[in-house]
CSV table of C-alpha atoms in Angstrom, one decimal:
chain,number,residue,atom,x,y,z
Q,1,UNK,CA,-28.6,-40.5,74.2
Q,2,UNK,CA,-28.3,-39.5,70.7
Q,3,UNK,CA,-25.0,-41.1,70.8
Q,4,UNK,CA,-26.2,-43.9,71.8
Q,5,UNK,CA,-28.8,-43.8,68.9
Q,6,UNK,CA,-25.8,-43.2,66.4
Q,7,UNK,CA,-23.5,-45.9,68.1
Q,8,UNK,CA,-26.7,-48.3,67.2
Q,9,UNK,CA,-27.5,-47.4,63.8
Q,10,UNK,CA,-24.0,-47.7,62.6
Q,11,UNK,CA,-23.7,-51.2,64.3
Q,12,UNK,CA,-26.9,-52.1,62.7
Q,13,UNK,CA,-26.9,-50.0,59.4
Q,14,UNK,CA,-29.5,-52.6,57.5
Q,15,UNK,CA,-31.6,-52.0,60.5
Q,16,UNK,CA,-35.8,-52.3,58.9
Q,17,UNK,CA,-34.3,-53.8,55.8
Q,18,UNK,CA,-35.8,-56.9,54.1
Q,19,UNK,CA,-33.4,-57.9,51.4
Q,20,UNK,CA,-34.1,-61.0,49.2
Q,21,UNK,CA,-31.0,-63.5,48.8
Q,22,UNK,CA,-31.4,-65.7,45.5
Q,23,UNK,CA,-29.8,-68.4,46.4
Q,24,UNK,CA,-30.0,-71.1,49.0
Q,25,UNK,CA,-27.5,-73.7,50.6
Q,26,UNK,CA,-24.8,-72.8,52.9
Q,27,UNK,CA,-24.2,-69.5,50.7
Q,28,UNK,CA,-27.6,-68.4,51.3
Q,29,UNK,CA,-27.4,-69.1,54.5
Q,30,UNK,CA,-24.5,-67.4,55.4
Q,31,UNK,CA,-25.3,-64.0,53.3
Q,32,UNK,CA,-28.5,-64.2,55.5
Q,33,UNK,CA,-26.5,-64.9,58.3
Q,34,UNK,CA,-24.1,-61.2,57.7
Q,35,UNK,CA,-27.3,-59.1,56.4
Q,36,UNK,CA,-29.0,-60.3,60.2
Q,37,UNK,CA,-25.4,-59.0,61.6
Q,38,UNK,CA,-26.3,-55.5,60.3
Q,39,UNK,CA,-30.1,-55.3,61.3
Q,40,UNK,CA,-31.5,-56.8,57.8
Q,41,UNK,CA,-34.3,-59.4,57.8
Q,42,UNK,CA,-33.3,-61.8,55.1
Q,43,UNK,CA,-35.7,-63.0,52.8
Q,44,UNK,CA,-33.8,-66.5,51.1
Q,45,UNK,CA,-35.8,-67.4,47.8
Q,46,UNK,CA,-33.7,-69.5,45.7
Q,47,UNK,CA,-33.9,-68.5,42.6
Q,48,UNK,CA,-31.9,-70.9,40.6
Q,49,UNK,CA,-31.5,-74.3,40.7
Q,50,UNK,CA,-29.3,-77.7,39.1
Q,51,UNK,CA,-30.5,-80.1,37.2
Q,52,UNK,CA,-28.5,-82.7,36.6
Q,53,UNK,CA,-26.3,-83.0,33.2
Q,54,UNK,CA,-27.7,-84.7,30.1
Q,55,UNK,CA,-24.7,-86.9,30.0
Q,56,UNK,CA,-24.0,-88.2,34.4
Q,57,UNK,CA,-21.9,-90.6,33.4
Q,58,UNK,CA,-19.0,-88.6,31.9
Q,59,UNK,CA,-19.7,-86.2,35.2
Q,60,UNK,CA,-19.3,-89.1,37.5
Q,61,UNK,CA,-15.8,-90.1,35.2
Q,62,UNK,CA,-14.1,-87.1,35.7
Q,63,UNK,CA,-15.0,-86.4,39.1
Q,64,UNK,CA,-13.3,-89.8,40.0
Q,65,UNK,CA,-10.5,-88.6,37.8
Q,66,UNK,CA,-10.7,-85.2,39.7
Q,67,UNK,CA,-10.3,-87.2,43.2
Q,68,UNK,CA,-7.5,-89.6,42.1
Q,69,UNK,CA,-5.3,-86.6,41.2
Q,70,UNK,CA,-5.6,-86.6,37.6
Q,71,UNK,CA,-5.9,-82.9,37.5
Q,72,UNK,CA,-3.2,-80.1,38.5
Q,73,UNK,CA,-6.7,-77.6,37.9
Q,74,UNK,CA,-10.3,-77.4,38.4
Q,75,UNK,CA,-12.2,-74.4,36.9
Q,76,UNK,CA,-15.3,-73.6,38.1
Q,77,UNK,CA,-17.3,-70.4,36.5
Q,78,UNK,CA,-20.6,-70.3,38.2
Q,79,UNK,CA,-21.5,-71.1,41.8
Q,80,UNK,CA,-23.8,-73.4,41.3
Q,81,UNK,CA,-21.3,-75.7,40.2
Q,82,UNK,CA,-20.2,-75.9,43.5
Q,83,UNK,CA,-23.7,-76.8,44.2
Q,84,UNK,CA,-22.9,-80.0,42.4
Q,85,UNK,CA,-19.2,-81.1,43.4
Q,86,UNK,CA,-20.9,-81.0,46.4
Q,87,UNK,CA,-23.8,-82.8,45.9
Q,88,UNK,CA,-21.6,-85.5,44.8
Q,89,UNK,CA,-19.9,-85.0,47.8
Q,90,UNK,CA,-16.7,-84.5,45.1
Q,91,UNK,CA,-13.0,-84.7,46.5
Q,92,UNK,CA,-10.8,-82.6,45.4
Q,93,UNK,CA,-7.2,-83.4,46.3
Q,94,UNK,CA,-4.6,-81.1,48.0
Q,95,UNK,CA,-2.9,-81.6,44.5
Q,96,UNK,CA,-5.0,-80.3,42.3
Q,97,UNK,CA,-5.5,-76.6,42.5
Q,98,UNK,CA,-8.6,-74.6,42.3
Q,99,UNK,CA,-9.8,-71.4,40.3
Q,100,UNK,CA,-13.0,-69.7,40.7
Q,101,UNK,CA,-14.3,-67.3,38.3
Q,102,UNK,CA,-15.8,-64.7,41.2
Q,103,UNK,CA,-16.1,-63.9,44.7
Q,104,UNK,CA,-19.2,-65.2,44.3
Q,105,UNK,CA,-17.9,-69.0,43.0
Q,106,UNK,CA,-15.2,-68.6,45.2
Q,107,UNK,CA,-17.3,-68.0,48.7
Q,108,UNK,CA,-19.3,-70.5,47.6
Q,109,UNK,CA,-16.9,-73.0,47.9
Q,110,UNK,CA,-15.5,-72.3,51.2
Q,111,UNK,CA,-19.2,-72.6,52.7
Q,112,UNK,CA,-18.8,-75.8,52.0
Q,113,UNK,CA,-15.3,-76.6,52.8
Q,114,UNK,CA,-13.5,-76.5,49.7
Q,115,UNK,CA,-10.5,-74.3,49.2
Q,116,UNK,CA,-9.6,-71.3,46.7
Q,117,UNK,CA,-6.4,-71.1,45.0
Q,118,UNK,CA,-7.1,-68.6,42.5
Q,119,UNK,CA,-9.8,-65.6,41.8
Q,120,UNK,CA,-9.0,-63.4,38.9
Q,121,UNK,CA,-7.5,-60.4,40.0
Q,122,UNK,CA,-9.7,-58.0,37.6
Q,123,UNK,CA,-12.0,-59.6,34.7
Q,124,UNK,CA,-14.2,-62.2,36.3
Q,125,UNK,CA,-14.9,-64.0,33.6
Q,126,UNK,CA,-13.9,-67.1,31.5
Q,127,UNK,CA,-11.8,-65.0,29.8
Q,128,UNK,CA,-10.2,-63.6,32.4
Q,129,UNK,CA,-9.7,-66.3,34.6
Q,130,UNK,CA,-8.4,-68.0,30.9
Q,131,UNK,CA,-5.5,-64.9,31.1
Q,132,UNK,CA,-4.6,-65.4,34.2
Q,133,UNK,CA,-4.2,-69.3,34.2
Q,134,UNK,CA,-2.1,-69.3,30.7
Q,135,UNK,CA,0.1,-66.1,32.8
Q,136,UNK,CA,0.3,-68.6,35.5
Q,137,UNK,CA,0.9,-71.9,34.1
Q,138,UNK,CA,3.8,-71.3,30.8
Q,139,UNK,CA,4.0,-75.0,30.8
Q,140,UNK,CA,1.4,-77.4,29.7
Q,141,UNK,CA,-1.0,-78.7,32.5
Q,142,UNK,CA,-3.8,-81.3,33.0
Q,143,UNK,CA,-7.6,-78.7,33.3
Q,144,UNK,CA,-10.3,-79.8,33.7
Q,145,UNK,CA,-13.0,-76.9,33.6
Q,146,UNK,CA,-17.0,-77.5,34.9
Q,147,UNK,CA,-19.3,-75.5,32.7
Q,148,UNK,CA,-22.9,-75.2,33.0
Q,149,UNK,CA,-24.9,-76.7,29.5
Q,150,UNK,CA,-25.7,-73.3,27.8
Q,151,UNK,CA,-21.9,-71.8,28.6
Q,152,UNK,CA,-19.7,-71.1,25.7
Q,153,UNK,CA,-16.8,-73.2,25.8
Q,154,UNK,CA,-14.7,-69.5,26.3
Q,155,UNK,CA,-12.2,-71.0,28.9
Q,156,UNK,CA,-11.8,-74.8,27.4
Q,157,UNK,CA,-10.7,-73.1,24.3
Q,158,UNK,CA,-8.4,-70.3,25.2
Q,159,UNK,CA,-6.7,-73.1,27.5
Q,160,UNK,CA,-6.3,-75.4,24.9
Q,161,UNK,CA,-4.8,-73.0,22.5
Q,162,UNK,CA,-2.2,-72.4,24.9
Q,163,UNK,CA,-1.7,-75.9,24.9
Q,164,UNK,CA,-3.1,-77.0,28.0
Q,165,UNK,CA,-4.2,-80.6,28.2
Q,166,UNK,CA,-8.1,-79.3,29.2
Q,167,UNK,CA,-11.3,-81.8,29.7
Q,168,UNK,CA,-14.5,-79.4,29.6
Q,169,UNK,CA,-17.1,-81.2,31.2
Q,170,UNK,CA,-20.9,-80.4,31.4
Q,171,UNK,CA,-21.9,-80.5,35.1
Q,172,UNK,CA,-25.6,-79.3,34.8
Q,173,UNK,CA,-28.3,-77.2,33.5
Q,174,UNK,CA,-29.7,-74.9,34.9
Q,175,UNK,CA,-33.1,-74.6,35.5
Q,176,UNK,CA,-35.3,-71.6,37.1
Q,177,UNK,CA,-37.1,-72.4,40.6
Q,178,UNK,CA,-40.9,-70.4,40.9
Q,179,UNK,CA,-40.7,-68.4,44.3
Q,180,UNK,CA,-43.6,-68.5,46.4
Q,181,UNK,CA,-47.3,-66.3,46.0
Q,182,UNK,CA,-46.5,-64.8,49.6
Q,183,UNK,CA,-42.9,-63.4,48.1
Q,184,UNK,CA,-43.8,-62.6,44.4
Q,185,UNK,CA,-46.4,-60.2,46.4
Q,186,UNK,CA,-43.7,-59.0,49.0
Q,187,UNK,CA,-41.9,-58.1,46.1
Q,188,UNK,CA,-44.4,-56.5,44.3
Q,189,UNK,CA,-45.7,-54.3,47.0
Q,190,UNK,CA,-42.2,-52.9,47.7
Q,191,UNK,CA,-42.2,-54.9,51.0
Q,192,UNK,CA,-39.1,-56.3,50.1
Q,193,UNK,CA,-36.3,-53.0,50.6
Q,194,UNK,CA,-33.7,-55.0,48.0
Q,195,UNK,CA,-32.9,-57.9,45.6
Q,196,UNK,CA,-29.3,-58.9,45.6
Q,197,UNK,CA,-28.6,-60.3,42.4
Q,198,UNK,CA,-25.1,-62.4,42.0
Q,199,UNK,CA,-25.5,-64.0,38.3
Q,200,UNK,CA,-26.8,-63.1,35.1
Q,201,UNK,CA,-28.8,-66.4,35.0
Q,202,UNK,CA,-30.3,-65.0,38.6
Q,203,UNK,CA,-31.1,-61.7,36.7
Q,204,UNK,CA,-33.1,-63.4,33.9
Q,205,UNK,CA,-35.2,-65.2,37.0
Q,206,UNK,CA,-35.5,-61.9,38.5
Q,207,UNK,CA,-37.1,-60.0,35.5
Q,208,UNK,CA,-39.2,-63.4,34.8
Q,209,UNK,CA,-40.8,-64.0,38.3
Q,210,UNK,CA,-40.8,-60.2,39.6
Q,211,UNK,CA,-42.3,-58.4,36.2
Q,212,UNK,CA,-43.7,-55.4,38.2
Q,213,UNK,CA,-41.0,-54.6,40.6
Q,214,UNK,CA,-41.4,-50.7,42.6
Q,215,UNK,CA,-38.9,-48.0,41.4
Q,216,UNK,CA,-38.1,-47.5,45.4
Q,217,UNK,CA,-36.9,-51.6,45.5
Q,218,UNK,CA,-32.9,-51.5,45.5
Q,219,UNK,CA,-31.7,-53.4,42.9
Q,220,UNK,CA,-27.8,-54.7,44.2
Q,221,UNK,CA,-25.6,-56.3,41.5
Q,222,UNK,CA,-22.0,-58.2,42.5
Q,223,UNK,CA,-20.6,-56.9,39.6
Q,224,UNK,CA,-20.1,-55.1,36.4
Q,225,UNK,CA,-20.5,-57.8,34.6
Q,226,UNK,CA,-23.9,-59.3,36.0
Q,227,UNK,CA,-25.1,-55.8,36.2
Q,228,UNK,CA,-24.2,-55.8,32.5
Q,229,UNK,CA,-26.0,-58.9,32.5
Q,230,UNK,CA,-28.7,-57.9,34.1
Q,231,UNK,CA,-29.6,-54.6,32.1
Q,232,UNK,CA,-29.6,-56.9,28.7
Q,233,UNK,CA,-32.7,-59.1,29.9
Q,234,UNK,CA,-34.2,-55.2,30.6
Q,235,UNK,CA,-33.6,-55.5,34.8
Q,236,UNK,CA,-32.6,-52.2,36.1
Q,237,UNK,CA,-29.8,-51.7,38.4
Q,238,UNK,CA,-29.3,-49.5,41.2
Q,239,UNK,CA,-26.4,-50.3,42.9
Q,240,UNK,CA,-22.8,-52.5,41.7
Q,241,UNK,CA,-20.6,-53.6,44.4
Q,242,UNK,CA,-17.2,-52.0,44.4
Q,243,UNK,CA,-15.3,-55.3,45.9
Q,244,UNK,CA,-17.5,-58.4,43.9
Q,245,UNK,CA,-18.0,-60.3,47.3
Q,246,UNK,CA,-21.1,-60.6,49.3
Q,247,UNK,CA,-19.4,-57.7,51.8
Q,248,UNK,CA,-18.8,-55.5,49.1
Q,249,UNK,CA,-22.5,-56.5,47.8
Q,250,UNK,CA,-23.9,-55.4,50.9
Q,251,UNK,CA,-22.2,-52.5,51.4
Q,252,UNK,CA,-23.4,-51.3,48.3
Q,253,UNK,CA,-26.9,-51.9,49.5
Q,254,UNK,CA,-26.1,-50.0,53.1
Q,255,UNK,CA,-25.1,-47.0,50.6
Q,256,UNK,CA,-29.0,-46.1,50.0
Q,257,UNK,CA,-31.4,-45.1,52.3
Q,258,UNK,CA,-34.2,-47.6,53.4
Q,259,UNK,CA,-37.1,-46.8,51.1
Q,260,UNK,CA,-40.5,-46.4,53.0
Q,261,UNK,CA,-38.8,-46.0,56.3
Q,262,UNK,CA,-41.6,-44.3,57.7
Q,263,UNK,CA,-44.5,-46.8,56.5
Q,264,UNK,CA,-45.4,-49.6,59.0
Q,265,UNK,CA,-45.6,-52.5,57.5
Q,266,UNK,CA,-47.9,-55.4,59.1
Q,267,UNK,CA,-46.9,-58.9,59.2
Protein backbone atom coordinates (compact mmCIF):
# COMPACT_ATOMS: atom_id res chain seq x y z
CA UNK A 1 0.00 0.00 0.00
CA UNK A 2 2.54 2.41 0.89
CA UNK A 3 4.05 1.66 -2.32
CA UNK A 4 1.33 2.37 -3.98
CA UNK A 5 1.06 5.68 -2.15
CA UNK A 6 4.75 6.46 -3.26
CA UNK A 7 4.21 5.11 -6.88
CA UNK A 8 1.27 8.02 -6.90
CA UNK A 9 2.91 10.80 -5.45
CA UNK A 10 5.88 10.63 -7.67
CA UNK A 11 3.53 10.35 -10.78
CA UNK A 12 1.62 13.30 -9.48
CA UNK A 13 4.33 15.32 -7.58
CA UNK A 14 2.27 18.81 -7.95
CA UNK A 15 -0.48 16.86 -6.46
CA UNK A 16 -2.77 19.93 -4.11
CA UNK A 17 -0.81 22.61 -5.98
CA UNK A 18 -2.50 25.73 -7.44
CA UNK A 19 0.14 27.40 -9.46
CA UNK A 20 -0.76 30.68 -11.36
CA UNK A 21 0.47 30.70 -15.16
CA UNK A 22 0.86 34.53 -16.47
CA UNK A 23 0.23 34.14 -19.71
CA UNK A 24 -2.58 32.89 -21.95
CA UNK A 25 -2.86 31.55 -25.55
CA UNK A 26 -1.74 28.18 -26.59
CA UNK A 27 1.39 28.65 -24.14
CA UNK A 28 -0.72 29.03 -21.30
CA UNK A 29 -2.59 26.47 -22.24
CA UNK A 30 -0.19 24.04 -22.64
CA UNK A 31 1.91 24.95 -19.31
CA UNK A 32 -1.53 24.28 -17.74
CA UNK A 33 -1.94 21.44 -19.62
CA UNK A 34 1.87 19.75 -18.12
CA UNK A 35 1.33 21.29 -14.42
CA UNK A 36 -2.52 19.13 -14.63
CA UNK A 37 -0.05 16.05 -15.80
CA UNK A 38 1.71 16.31 -12.44
CA UNK A 39 -1.43 16.79 -10.06
CA UNK A 40 -1.32 20.82 -10.17
CA UNK A 41 -4.55 22.84 -10.64
CA UNK A 42 -3.57 25.67 -12.89
CA UNK A 43 -4.65 28.93 -12.29
CA UNK A 44 -4.18 30.96 -16.12
CA UNK A 45 -4.26 34.80 -15.46
CA UNK A 46 -2.68 36.53 -18.18
CA UNK A 47 -0.74 38.90 -17.11
CA UNK A 48 0.59 40.73 -20.02
CA UNK A 49 -0.87 41.74 -22.99
CA UNK A 50 -0.02 43.43 -26.92
CA UNK A 51 -1.04 46.40 -28.00
CA UNK A 52 -0.61 47.10 -31.17
CA UNK A 53 2.56 49.23 -32.50
CA UNK A 54 2.38 53.02 -32.81
CA UNK A 55 3.47 52.75 -36.38
CA UNK A 56 1.09 49.21 -38.16
CA UNK A 57 1.94 50.12 -41.27
CA UNK A 58 5.71 49.53 -41.31
CA UNK A 59 4.66 46.15 -39.15
CA UNK A 60 2.42 45.07 -41.85
CA UNK A 61 5.53 46.05 -44.58
CA UNK A 62 7.92 43.89 -43.23
CA UNK A 63 5.87 41.10 -42.39
CA UNK A 64 5.00 40.89 -46.21
CA UNK A 65 8.67 41.26 -46.77
CA UNK A 66 9.23 38.50 -43.99
CA UNK A 67 6.66 36.08 -46.14
CA UNK A 68 8.08 36.83 -49.65
CA UNK A 69 11.56 35.68 -48.40
CA UNK A 70 13.20 38.88 -48.05
CA UNK A 71 14.87 37.70 -44.85
CA UNK A 72 17.56 34.85 -44.24
CA UNK A 73 16.60 35.77 -40.21
CA UNK A 74 13.85 36.63 -37.93
CA UNK A 75 14.70 37.62 -34.28
CA UNK A 76 12.29 37.44 -31.87
CA UNK A 77 13.26 38.41 -28.05
CA UNK A 78 10.07 38.24 -26.07
CA UNK A 79 7.17 35.78 -26.40
CA UNK A 80 4.71 37.89 -26.91
CA UNK A 81 5.97 38.75 -30.14
CA UNK A 82 4.96 35.56 -31.18
CA UNK A 83 1.62 36.62 -29.90
CA UNK A 84 1.67 39.04 -32.82
CA UNK A 85 3.18 37.14 -35.92
CA UNK A 86 0.52 35.20 -35.06
CA UNK A 87 -2.19 37.39 -34.74
CA UNK A 88 -1.33 38.41 -38.11
CA UNK A 89 -1.40 35.09 -39.01
CA UNK A 90 2.44 36.01 -40.26
CA UNK A 91 4.30 33.38 -42.71
CA UNK A 92 7.45 32.73 -42.26
CA UNK A 93 9.05 30.91 -45.09
CA UNK A 94 11.20 27.62 -44.93
CA UNK A 95 13.96 30.15 -46.10
CA UNK A 96 14.22 32.35 -43.61
CA UNK A 97 15.55 31.04 -40.45
CA UNK A 98 14.36 31.70 -36.94
CA UNK A 99 16.16 32.74 -33.50
CA UNK A 100 14.49 32.98 -30.34
CA UNK A 101 15.96 34.62 -27.42
CA UNK A 102 14.62 31.83 -24.61
CA UNK A 103 13.00 28.70 -24.06
CA UNK A 104 10.38 30.70 -23.20
CA UNK A 105 10.18 32.62 -27.00
CA UNK A 106 11.07 29.55 -28.40
CA UNK A 107 8.03 27.19 -26.96
CA UNK A 108 6.03 29.75 -27.70
CA UNK A 109 6.40 29.53 -31.15
CA UNK A 110 6.03 25.89 -31.65
CA UNK A 111 2.42 26.17 -29.75
CA UNK A 112 1.64 27.77 -32.51
CA UNK A 113 3.22 25.99 -35.28
CA UNK A 114 6.19 27.92 -36.04
CA UNK A 115 9.63 26.46 -36.06
CA UNK A 116 13.01 27.16 -33.99
CA UNK A 117 16.22 27.26 -35.65
CA UNK A 118 18.21 28.82 -33.06
CA UNK A 119 18.13 29.33 -29.04
CA UNK A 120 21.27 30.75 -27.50
CA UNK A 121 23.15 28.12 -26.05
CA UNK A 122 24.04 30.21 -22.62
CA UNK A 123 23.11 34.07 -22.39
CA UNK A 124 19.51 34.52 -23.22
CA UNK A 125 19.52 37.78 -24.11
CA UNK A 126 19.89 40.26 -27.01
CA UNK A 127 23.21 40.08 -26.49
CA UNK A 128 23.65 36.78 -26.44
CA UNK A 129 21.58 35.75 -29.13
CA UNK A 130 23.60 38.95 -30.97
CA UNK A 131 27.06 36.51 -30.22
CA UNK A 132 25.85 33.79 -31.38
CA UNK A 133 24.22 35.04 -34.73
CA UNK A 134 27.54 37.19 -35.69
CA UNK A 135 29.59 33.42 -34.68
CA UNK A 136 27.12 31.89 -36.99
CA UNK A 137 26.66 34.03 -39.83
CA UNK A 138 30.70 35.57 -40.89
CA UNK A 139 29.10 36.81 -43.95
CA UNK A 140 26.66 39.66 -44.23
CA UNK A 141 22.89 38.57 -44.03
CA UNK A 142 19.42 40.16 -44.52
CA UNK A 143 17.80 40.42 -40.22
CA UNK A 144 15.12 41.51 -39.50
CA UNK A 145 14.68 41.60 -35.59
CA UNK A 146 10.91 42.30 -33.79
CA UNK A 147 11.38 44.34 -30.65
CA UNK A 148 8.83 45.27 -28.31
CA UNK A 149 8.54 49.56 -28.04
CA UNK A 150 10.42 50.12 -24.77
CA UNK A 151 13.39 47.42 -25.81
CA UNK A 152 16.84 48.85 -26.39
CA UNK A 153 17.87 48.37 -29.82
CA UNK A 154 20.85 45.82 -28.12
CA UNK A 155 20.51 43.16 -30.99
CA UNK A 156 19.84 45.69 -34.16
CA UNK A 157 22.99 47.33 -33.28
CA UNK A 158 25.46 44.60 -32.39
CA UNK A 159 24.18 43.06 -35.87
CA UNK A 160 24.65 45.99 -37.73
CA UNK A 161 28.15 46.51 -36.56
CA UNK A 162 29.04 43.29 -37.78
CA UNK A 163 27.72 44.35 -40.89
CA UNK A 164 24.54 42.68 -41.13
CA UNK A 165 21.95 44.18 -43.41
CA UNK A 166 19.28 44.34 -40.11
CA UNK A 167 15.55 46.04 -40.27
CA UNK A 168 14.55 46.47 -36.41
CA UNK A 169 10.97 46.77 -36.45
CA UNK A 170 8.52 47.75 -33.54
CA UNK A 171 5.90 45.00 -33.25
CA UNK A 172 3.98 46.25 -30.13
CA UNK A 173 3.81 47.67 -26.70
CA UNK A 174 3.18 46.13 -24.16
CA UNK A 175 0.58 46.87 -21.95
CA UNK A 176 -0.39 45.27 -18.36
CA UNK A 177 -3.83 43.19 -18.12
CA UNK A 178 -5.74 43.70 -14.34
CA UNK A 179 -6.38 40.06 -13.10
CA UNK A 180 -9.59 39.35 -11.55
CA UNK A 181 -10.93 40.41 -7.59
CA UNK A 182 -11.52 36.47 -7.07
CA UNK A 183 -7.56 35.87 -8.02
CA UNK A 184 -5.84 39.06 -6.57
CA UNK A 185 -7.60 37.53 -3.22
CA UNK A 186 -6.47 33.86 -4.09
CA UNK A 187 -3.28 35.29 -4.19
CA UNK A 188 -3.31 37.21 -1.33
CA UNK A 189 -4.60 34.63 1.01
CA UNK A 190 -1.77 32.21 0.04
CA UNK A 191 -4.49 30.06 -1.86
CA UNK A 192 -2.43 30.19 -4.74
CA UNK A 193 0.84 27.53 -3.75
CA UNK A 194 3.11 29.38 -6.73
CA UNK A 195 3.54 32.17 -9.36
CA UNK A 196 5.55 31.21 -12.29
CA UNK A 197 7.00 34.15 -13.60
CA UNK A 198 8.72 33.94 -17.31
CA UNK A 199 9.61 37.74 -18.13
CA UNK A 200 10.82 40.67 -16.42
CA UNK A 201 7.82 42.73 -17.90
CA UNK A 202 5.48 39.71 -16.12
CA UNK A 203 7.54 40.42 -12.83
CA UNK A 204 6.77 44.26 -12.80
CA UNK A 205 2.83 42.99 -13.30
CA UNK A 206 3.41 40.66 -10.47
CA UNK A 207 4.76 43.13 -7.82
CA UNK A 208 2.02 45.73 -9.26
CA UNK A 209 -1.23 43.62 -9.06
CA UNK A 210 -0.08 41.20 -6.09
CA UNK A 211 1.47 43.93 -3.52
CA UNK A 212 0.90 41.71 -0.47
CA UNK A 213 1.92 38.33 -1.57
CA UNK A 214 2.50 35.40 1.64
CA UNK A 215 6.10 34.51 2.44
CA UNK A 216 4.90 30.69 2.10
CA UNK A 217 3.71 31.54 -1.98
CA UNK A 218 6.60 29.95 -4.24
CA UNK A 219 7.89 32.42 -6.30
CA UNK A 220 9.36 30.35 -9.76
CA UNK A 221 11.57 32.32 -12.13
CA UNK A 222 12.66 30.81 -15.83
CA UNK A 223 15.78 32.24 -15.47
CA UNK A 224 18.64 34.13 -14.06
CA UNK A 225 18.06 36.75 -15.87
CA UNK A 226 14.17 37.40 -15.14
CA UNK A 227 14.91 36.48 -11.67
CA UNK A 228 17.43 39.25 -11.88
CA UNK A 229 14.69 41.09 -13.38
CA UNK A 230 12.42 40.37 -11.01
CA UNK A 231 14.38 41.26 -7.76
CA UNK A 232 15.07 45.03 -9.37
CA UNK A 233 11.24 45.94 -9.34
CA UNK A 234 11.60 44.48 -5.38
CA UNK A 235 9.78 40.83 -6.27
CA UNK A 236 11.38 38.11 -4.34
CA UNK A 237 12.38 34.96 -5.68
CA UNK A 238 12.34 31.58 -4.41
CA UNK A 239 13.14 29.28 -6.95
CA UNK A 240 15.26 29.67 -10.73
CA UNK A 241 14.85 27.00 -13.16
CA UNK A 242 18.07 25.10 -13.83
CA UNK A 243 17.03 24.32 -17.77
CA UNK A 244 15.05 27.89 -18.77
CA UNK A 245 12.03 25.90 -20.29
CA UNK A 246 8.61 25.50 -18.77
CA UNK A 247 9.88 21.70 -17.68
CA UNK A 248 12.78 22.95 -16.05
CA UNK A 249 10.37 25.87 -14.57
CA UNK A 250 8.32 23.32 -13.12
CA UNK A 251 10.61 21.22 -11.82
CA UNK A 252 11.93 23.88 -9.90
CA UNK A 253 8.61 24.44 -8.42
CA UNK A 254 8.17 20.37 -7.60
CA UNK A 255 11.61 21.08 -5.59
CA UNK A 256 9.60 22.71 -2.54
CA UNK A 257 7.20 21.32 -0.52
CA UNK A 258 3.44 22.33 -0.86
CA UNK A 259 3.00 25.18 1.63
CA UNK A 260 -0.23 24.64 3.90
CA UNK A 261 -0.52 21.05 2.91
CA UNK A 262 -2.42 20.36 5.87
CA UNK A 263 -5.07 23.34 5.69
CA UNK A 264 -8.31 22.62 3.75
CA UNK A 265 -9.10 25.01 1.70
CA UNK A 266 -12.93 25.54 0.61
CA UNK A 267 -13.92 26.33 -2.83
Amino acid sequence: MNQDVHSAATAKPLKGWRVLVPRGGPWGDSVAATLRSQGAVPVIAPLINFAPSTDQTTLETALADLAAGAFDWVTLTSATTVDVLYAYRAQIPPTTRVAAVGETTAAALSAVGYRVDLVPDDDNSAAGMASQLIDLEPTPRRILTLRSEIAKPVLTRRLSEAGHDVRSVVAYRTVGVPVTERIAHDVESGRINAILVTSGSVAEQVRQQFPHIPASTIIAAIGPRTAKDARKVGLGVNAVAREQTVDGLIAAVQRFPLPHASDEFSL
